[in-house]
mmCIF file of C-alpha atoms and ligand atoms in Angstrom:
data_model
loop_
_atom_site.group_PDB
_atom_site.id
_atom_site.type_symbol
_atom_site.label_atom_id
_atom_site.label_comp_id
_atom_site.label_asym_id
_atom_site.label_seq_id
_atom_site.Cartn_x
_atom_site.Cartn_y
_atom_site.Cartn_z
ATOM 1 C CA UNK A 125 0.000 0.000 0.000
ATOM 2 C CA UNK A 126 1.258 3.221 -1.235
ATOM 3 C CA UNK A 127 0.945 6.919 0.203
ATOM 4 C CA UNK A 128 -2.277 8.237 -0.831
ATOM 5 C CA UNK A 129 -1.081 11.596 -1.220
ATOM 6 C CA UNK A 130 1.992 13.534 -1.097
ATOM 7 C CA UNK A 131 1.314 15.881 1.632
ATOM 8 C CA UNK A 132 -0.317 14.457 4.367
ATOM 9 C CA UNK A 133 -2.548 15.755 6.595
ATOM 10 C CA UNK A 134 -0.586 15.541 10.668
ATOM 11 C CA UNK A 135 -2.223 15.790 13.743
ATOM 12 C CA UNK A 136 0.137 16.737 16.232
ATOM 13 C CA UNK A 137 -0.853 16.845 20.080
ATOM 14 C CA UNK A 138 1.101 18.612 22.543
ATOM 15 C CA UNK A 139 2.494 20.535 19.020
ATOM 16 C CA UNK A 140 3.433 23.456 21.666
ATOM 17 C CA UNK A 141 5.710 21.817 23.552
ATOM 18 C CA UNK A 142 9.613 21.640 23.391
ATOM 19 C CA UNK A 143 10.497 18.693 21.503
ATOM 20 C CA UNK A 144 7.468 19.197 19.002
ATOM 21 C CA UNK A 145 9.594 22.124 17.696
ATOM 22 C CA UNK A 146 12.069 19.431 15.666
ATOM 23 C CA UNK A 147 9.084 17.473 15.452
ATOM 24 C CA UNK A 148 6.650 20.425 13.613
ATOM 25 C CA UNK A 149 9.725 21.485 11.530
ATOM 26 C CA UNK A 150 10.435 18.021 10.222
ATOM 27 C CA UNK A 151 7.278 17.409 9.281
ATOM 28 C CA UNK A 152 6.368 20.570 7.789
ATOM 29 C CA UNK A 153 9.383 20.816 5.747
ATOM 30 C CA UNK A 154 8.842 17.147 4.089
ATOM 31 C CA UNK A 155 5.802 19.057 2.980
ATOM 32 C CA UNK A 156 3.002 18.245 5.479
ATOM 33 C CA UNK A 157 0.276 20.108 6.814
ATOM 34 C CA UNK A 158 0.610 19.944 10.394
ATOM 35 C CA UNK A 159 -2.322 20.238 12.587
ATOM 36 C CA UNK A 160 -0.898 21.304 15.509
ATOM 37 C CA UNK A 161 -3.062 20.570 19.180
ATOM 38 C CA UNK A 162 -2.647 21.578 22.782
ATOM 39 C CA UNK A 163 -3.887 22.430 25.800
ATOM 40 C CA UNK A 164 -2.058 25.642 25.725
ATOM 41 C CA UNK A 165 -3.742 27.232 22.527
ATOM 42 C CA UNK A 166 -0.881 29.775 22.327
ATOM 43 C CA UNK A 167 1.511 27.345 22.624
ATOM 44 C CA UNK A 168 -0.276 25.400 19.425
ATOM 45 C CA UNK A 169 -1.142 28.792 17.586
ATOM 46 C CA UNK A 170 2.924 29.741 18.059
ATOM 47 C CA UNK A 171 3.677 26.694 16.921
ATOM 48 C CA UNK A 172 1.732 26.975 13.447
ATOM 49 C CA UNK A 173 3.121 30.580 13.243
ATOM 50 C CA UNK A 174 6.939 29.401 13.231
ATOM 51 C CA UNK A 175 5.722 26.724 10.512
ATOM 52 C CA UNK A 176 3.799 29.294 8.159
ATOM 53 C CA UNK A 177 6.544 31.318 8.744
ATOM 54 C CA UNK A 178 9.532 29.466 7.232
ATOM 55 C CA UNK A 179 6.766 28.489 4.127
ATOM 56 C CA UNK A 180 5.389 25.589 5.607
ATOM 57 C CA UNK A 181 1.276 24.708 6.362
ATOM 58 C CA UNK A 182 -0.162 24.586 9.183
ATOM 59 C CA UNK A 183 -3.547 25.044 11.617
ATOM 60 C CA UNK A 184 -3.511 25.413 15.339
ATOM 61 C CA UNK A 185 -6.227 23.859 17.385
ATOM 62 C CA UNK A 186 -7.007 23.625 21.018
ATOM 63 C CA UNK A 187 -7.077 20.426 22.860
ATOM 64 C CA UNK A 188 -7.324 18.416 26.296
ATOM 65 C CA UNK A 189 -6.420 14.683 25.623
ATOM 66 C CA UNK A 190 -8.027 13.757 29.154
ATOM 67 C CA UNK A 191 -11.288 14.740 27.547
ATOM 68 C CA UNK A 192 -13.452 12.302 25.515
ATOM 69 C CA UNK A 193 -15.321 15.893 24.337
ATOM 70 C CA UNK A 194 -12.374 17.988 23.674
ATOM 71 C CA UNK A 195 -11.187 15.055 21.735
ATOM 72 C CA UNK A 196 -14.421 14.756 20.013
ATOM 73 C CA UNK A 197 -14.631 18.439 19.634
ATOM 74 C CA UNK A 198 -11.109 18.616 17.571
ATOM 75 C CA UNK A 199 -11.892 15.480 15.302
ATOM 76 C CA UNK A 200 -15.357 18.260 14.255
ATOM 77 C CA UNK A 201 -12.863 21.145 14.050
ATOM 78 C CA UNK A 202 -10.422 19.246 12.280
ATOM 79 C CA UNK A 203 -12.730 17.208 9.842
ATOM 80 C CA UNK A 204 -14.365 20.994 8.636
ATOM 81 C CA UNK A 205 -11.417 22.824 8.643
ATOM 82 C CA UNK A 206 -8.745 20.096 6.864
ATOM 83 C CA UNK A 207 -10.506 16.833 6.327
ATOM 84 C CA UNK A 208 -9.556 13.239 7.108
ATOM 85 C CA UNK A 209 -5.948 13.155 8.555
ATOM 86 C CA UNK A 210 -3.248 10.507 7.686
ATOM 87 C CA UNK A 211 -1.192 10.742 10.445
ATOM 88 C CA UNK A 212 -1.394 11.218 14.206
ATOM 89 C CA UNK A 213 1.440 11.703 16.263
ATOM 90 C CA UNK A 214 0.896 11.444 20.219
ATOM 91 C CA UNK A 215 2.920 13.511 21.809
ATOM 92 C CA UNK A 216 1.345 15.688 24.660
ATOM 93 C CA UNK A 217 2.684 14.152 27.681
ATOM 94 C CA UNK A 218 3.339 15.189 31.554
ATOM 95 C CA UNK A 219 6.036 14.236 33.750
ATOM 96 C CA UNK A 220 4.869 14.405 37.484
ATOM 97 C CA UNK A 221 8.075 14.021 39.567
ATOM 98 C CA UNK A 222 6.608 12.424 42.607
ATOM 99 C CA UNK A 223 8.026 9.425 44.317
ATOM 100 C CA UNK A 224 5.726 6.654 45.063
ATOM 101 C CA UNK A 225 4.580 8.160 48.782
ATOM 102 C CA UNK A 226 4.188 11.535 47.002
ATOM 103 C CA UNK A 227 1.702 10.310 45.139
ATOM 104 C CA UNK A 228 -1.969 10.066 45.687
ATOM 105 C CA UNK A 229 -4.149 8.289 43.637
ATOM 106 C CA UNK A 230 -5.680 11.273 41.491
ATOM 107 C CA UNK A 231 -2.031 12.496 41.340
ATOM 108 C CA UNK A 232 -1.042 9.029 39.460
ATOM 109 C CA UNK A 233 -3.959 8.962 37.482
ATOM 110 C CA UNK A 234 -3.797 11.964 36.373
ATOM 111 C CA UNK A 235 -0.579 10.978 34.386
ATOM 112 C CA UNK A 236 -1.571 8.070 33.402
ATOM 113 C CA UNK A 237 -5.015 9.809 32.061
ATOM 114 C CA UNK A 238 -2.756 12.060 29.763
ATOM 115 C CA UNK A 239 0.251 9.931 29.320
ATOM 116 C CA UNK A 240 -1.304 6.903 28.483
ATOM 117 C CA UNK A 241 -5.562 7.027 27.905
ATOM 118 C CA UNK A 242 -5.234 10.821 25.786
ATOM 119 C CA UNK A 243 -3.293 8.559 23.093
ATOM 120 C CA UNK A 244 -5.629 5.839 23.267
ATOM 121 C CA UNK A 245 -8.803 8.341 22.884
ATOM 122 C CA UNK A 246 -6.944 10.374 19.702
ATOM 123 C CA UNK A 247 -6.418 6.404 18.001
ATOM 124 C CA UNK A 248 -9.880 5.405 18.895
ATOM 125 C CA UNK A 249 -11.369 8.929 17.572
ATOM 126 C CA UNK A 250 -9.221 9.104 14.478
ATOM 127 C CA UNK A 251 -8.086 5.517 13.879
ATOM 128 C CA UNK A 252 -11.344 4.387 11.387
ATOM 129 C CA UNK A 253 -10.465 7.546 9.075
ATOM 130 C CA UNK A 254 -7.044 6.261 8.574
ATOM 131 C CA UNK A 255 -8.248 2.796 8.280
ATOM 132 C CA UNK A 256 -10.886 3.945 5.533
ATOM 133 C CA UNK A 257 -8.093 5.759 3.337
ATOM 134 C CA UNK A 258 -6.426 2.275 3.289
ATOM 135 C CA UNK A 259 -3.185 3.731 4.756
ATOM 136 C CA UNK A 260 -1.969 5.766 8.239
ATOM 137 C CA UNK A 261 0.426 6.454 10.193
ATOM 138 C CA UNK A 262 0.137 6.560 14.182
ATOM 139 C CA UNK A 263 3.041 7.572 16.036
ATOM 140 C CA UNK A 264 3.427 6.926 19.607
ATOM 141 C CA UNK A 265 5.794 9.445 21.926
ATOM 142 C CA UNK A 266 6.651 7.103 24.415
ATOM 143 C CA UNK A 267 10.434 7.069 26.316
ATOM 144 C CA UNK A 268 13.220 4.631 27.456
ATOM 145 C CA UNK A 269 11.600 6.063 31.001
ATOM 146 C CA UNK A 270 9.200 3.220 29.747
ATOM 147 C CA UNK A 271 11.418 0.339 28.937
ATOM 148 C CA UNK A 272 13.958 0.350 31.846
ATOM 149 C CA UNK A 273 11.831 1.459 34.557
ATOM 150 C CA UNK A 274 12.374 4.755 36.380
ATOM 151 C CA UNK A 275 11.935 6.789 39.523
ATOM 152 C CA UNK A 276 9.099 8.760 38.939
ATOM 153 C CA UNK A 277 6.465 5.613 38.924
ATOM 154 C CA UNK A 278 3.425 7.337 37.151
ATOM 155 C CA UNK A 279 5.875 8.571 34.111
ATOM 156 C CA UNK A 280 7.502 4.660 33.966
ATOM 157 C CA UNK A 281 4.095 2.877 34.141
ATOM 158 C CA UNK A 282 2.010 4.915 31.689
ATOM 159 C CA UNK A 283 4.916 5.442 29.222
ATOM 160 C CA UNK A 284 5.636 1.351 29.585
ATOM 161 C CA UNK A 285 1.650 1.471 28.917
ATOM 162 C CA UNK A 286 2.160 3.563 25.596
ATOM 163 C CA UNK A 287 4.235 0.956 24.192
ATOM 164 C CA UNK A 288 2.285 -1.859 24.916
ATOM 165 C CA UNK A 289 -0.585 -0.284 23.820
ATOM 166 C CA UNK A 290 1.218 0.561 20.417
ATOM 167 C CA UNK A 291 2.270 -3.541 20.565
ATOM 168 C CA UNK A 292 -1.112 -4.410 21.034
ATOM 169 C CA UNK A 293 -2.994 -2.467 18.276
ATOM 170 C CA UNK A 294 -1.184 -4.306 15.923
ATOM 171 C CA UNK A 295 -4.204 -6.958 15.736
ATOM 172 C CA UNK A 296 -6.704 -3.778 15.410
ATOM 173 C CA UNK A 297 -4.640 -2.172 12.419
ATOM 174 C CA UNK A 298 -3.839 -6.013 11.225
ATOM 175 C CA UNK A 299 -3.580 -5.749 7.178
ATOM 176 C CA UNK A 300 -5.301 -1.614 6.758
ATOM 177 C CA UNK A 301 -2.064 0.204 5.728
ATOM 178 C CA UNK A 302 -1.671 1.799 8.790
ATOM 179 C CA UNK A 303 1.321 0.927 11.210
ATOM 180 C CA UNK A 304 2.071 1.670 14.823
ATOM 181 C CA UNK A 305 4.939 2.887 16.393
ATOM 182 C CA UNK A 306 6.555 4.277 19.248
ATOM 183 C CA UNK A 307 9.317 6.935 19.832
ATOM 184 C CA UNK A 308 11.224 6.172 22.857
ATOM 185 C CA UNK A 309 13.789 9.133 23.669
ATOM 186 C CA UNK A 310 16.370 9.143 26.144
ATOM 187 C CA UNK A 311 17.025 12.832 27.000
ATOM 188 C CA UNK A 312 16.206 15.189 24.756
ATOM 189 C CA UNK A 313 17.160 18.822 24.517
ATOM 190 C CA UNK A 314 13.662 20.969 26.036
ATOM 191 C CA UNK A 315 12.449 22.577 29.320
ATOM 192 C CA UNK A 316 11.109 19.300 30.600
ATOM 193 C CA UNK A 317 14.840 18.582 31.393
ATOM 194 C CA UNK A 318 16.515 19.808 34.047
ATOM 195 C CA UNK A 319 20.113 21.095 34.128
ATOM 196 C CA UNK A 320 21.825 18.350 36.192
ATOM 197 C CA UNK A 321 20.477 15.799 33.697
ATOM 198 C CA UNK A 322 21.393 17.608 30.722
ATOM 199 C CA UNK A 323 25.324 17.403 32.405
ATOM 200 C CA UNK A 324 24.866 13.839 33.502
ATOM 201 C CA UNK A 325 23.895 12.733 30.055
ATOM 202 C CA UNK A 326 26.838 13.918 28.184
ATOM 203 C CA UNK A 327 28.850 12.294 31.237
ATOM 204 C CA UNK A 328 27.098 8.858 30.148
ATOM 205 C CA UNK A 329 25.411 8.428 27.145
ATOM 206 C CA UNK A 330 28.315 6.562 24.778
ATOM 207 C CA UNK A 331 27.324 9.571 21.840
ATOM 208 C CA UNK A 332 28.427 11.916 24.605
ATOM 209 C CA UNK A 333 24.876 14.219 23.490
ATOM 210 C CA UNK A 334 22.234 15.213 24.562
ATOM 211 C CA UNK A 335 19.182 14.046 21.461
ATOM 212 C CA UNK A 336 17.370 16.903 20.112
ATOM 213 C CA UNK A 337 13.815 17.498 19.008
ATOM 214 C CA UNK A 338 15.297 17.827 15.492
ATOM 215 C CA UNK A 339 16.639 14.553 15.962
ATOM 216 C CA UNK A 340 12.966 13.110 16.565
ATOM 217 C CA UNK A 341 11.556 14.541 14.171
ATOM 218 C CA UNK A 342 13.877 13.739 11.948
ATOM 219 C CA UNK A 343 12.969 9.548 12.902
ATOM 220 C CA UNK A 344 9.246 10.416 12.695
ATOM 221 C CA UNK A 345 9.427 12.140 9.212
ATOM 222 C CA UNK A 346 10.549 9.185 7.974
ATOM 223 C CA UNK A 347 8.357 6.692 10.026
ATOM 224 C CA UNK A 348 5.655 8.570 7.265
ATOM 225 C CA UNK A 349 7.280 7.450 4.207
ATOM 226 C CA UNK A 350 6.237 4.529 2.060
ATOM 227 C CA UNK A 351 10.207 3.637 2.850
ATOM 228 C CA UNK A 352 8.920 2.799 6.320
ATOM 229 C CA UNK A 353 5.771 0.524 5.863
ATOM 230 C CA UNK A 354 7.482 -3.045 7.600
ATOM 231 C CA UNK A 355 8.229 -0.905 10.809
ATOM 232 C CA UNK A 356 5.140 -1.745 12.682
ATOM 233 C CA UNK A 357 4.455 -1.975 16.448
ATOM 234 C CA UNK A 358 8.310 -0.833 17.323
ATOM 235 C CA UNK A 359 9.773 0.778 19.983
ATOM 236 C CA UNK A 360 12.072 2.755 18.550
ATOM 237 C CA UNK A 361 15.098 3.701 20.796
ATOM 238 C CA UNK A 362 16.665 6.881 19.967
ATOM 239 C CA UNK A 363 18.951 7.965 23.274
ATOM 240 C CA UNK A 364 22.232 7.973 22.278
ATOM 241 C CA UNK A 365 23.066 3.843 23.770
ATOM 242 C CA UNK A 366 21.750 5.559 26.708
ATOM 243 C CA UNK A 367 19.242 2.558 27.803
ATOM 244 C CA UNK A 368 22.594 0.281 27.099
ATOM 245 C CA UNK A 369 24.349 1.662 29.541
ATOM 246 C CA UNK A 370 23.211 3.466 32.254
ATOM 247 C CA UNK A 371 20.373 3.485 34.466
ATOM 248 C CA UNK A 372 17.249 6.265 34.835
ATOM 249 C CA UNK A 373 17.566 5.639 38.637
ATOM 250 C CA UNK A 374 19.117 8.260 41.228
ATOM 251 C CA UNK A 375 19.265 5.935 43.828
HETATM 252 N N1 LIG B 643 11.962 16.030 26.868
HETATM 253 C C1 LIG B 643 12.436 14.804 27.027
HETATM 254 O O1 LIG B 643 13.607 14.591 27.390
HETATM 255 C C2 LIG B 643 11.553 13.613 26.734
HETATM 256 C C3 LIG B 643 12.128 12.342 26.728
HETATM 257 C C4 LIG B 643 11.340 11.238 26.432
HETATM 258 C C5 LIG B 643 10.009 11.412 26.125
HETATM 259 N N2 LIG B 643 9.461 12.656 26.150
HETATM 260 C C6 LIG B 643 8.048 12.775 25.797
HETATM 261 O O2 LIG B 643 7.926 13.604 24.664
HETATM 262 C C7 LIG B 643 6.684 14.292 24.676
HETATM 263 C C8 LIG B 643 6.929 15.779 24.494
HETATM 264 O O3 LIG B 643 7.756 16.223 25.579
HETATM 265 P P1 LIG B 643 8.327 17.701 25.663
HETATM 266 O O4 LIG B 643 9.698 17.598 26.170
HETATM 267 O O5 LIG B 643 8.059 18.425 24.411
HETATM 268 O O6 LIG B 643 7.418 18.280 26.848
HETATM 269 P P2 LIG B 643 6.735 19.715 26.966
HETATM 270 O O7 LIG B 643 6.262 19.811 28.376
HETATM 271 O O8 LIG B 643 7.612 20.777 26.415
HETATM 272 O O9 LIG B 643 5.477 19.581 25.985
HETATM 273 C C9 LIG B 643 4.341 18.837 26.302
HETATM 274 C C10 LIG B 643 3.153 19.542 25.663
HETATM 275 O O10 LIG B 643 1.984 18.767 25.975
HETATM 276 C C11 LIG B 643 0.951 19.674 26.272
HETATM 277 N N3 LIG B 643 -0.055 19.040 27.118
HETATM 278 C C12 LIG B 643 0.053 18.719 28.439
HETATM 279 N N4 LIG B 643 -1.100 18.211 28.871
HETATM 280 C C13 LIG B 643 -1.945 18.194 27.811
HETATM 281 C C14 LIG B 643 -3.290 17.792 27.641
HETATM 282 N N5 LIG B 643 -4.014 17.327 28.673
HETATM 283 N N6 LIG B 643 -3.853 17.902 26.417
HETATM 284 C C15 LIG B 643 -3.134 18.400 25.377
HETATM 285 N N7 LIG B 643 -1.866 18.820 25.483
HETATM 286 C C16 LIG B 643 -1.288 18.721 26.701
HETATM 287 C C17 LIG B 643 1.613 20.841 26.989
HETATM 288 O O11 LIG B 643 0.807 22.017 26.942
HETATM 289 C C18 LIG B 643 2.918 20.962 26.217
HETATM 290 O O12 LIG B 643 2.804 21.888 25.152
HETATM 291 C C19 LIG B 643 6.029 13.924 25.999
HETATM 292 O O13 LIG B 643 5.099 12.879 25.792
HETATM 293 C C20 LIG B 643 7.183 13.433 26.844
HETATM 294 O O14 LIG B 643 6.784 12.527 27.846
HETATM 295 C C21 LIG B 643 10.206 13.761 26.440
#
């Protein structure tokens, strides 16, 4: 199965965050129209200015993944506005850094409600107009955080969640044209990283770099080619060797 068309049509949640500036530019300059969500409309309608800017397309929306309506409410907006989509990429995410005993339960669900369930309501709301078109892409922002375990417990569990998840649809996408992935970073170069970490990385990781949002959305540019149809329900490492050799623990 081919690409239907040449510019596709990319739904981008949490487009106003750091790493979703590599990602947007990527994307944009293979020649997509990125749709670009968030909770923080500004955020998403700054985001769509720096595309239109350098030439590129793009449409800002707002959005709350830990709403069914909100996600509802987007498909509406998006559907008038664009029409059917051909890729999603999840990557509005929190990281709560709260031990286990500084947790309560809202406090954990609450990540897991936008780490984990927001992706799985944007693939359930916009899943059967990729399947319908006969091709799709759906990529996942997960993180190594979610393969080795880490010390912040609701960012480990629902980012281990977003990968099995992404394993798991496999059966529900089984022979439509539309594959699932995963992005796992290690440590990548925004504000959700604090200083210490940035220096501890280039201590550690064998590449002796910190990854940058470029770098992503370099990987997920591609993951929308015809080039990358037989990568399907991967986690795809990009940290540097970081989940090789060191561990996410402080303690
Ligand atoms: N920065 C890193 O080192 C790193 C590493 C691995 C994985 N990740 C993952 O990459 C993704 C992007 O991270 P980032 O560094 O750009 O973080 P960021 O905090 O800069 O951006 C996250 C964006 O998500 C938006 N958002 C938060 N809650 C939302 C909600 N309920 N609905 C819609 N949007 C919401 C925020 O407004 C923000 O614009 C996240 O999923 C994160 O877990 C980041």
């Amino acid at each position: 199965m081919t690409r239907p068309v040449s510019s596709l049509n990319v739904l981008v949640t949490g487009a106003g965050g750091g790493m979703c500036v590599g990602i947007n530019a990527r994307l944009a300059a293979a020649g997509h129209t990125v749709l670009c969500a968030d909770l923080n409309l500004a955020a998403a309608e700054a985001a769509a200015e720096r595309i239109t800017a350098a030439g590129g397309r793009a449409l800002p929306f707002e959005l709350n993944v830990s709403s069914d309506e909100s996600v509802a409410a987007l498909h509406a907006a998006v559907s008038e506005q664009v029409g059917p989509i051909q890729a999603l990429v999840n990557a509005a995410g929190i990281l709560d850094r709260k031990y286990l005993q500084d947790h309560d339960t809202a406090s954990f669900q609450f990540a897991l409600d936008i780490n984990l369930t927001g992706p799985f309501r944007l693939i359930r709301e916009f899943g059967p107009e990729l399947v319908e078109q006969g091709w799709g892409r759906i990529i996942n922002i997960s993180s190594i955080a979610g393969v080795t375990g880490y010390h912040y417990p609701s960012y480990a569990a629902s980012k281990a969640g977003l990968s099995n998840l992404t394993r798991s649809l496999l059966v529900d996408f089984w022979g439509t044209g539309v594959t699932v992935n995963s992005i796992c970073p290690g440590v990548v170069d925004t504000a959700m990283v604090i200083q210490e970490v940035r220096d501890q990385v280039k201590k550690k990781v064998p590449t002796e770099q910190i990854v940058t949002p470029e770098e992503i959305g370099a990987l997920a540019a591609f993951l929308l080619t015809d080039d990358a149809r037989s990568i399907n329900g991967a986690d795809l490492l990009i940290d540097g060797g970081a989940t090789q050799v060191f561990s996410l623990f402080d303690r």
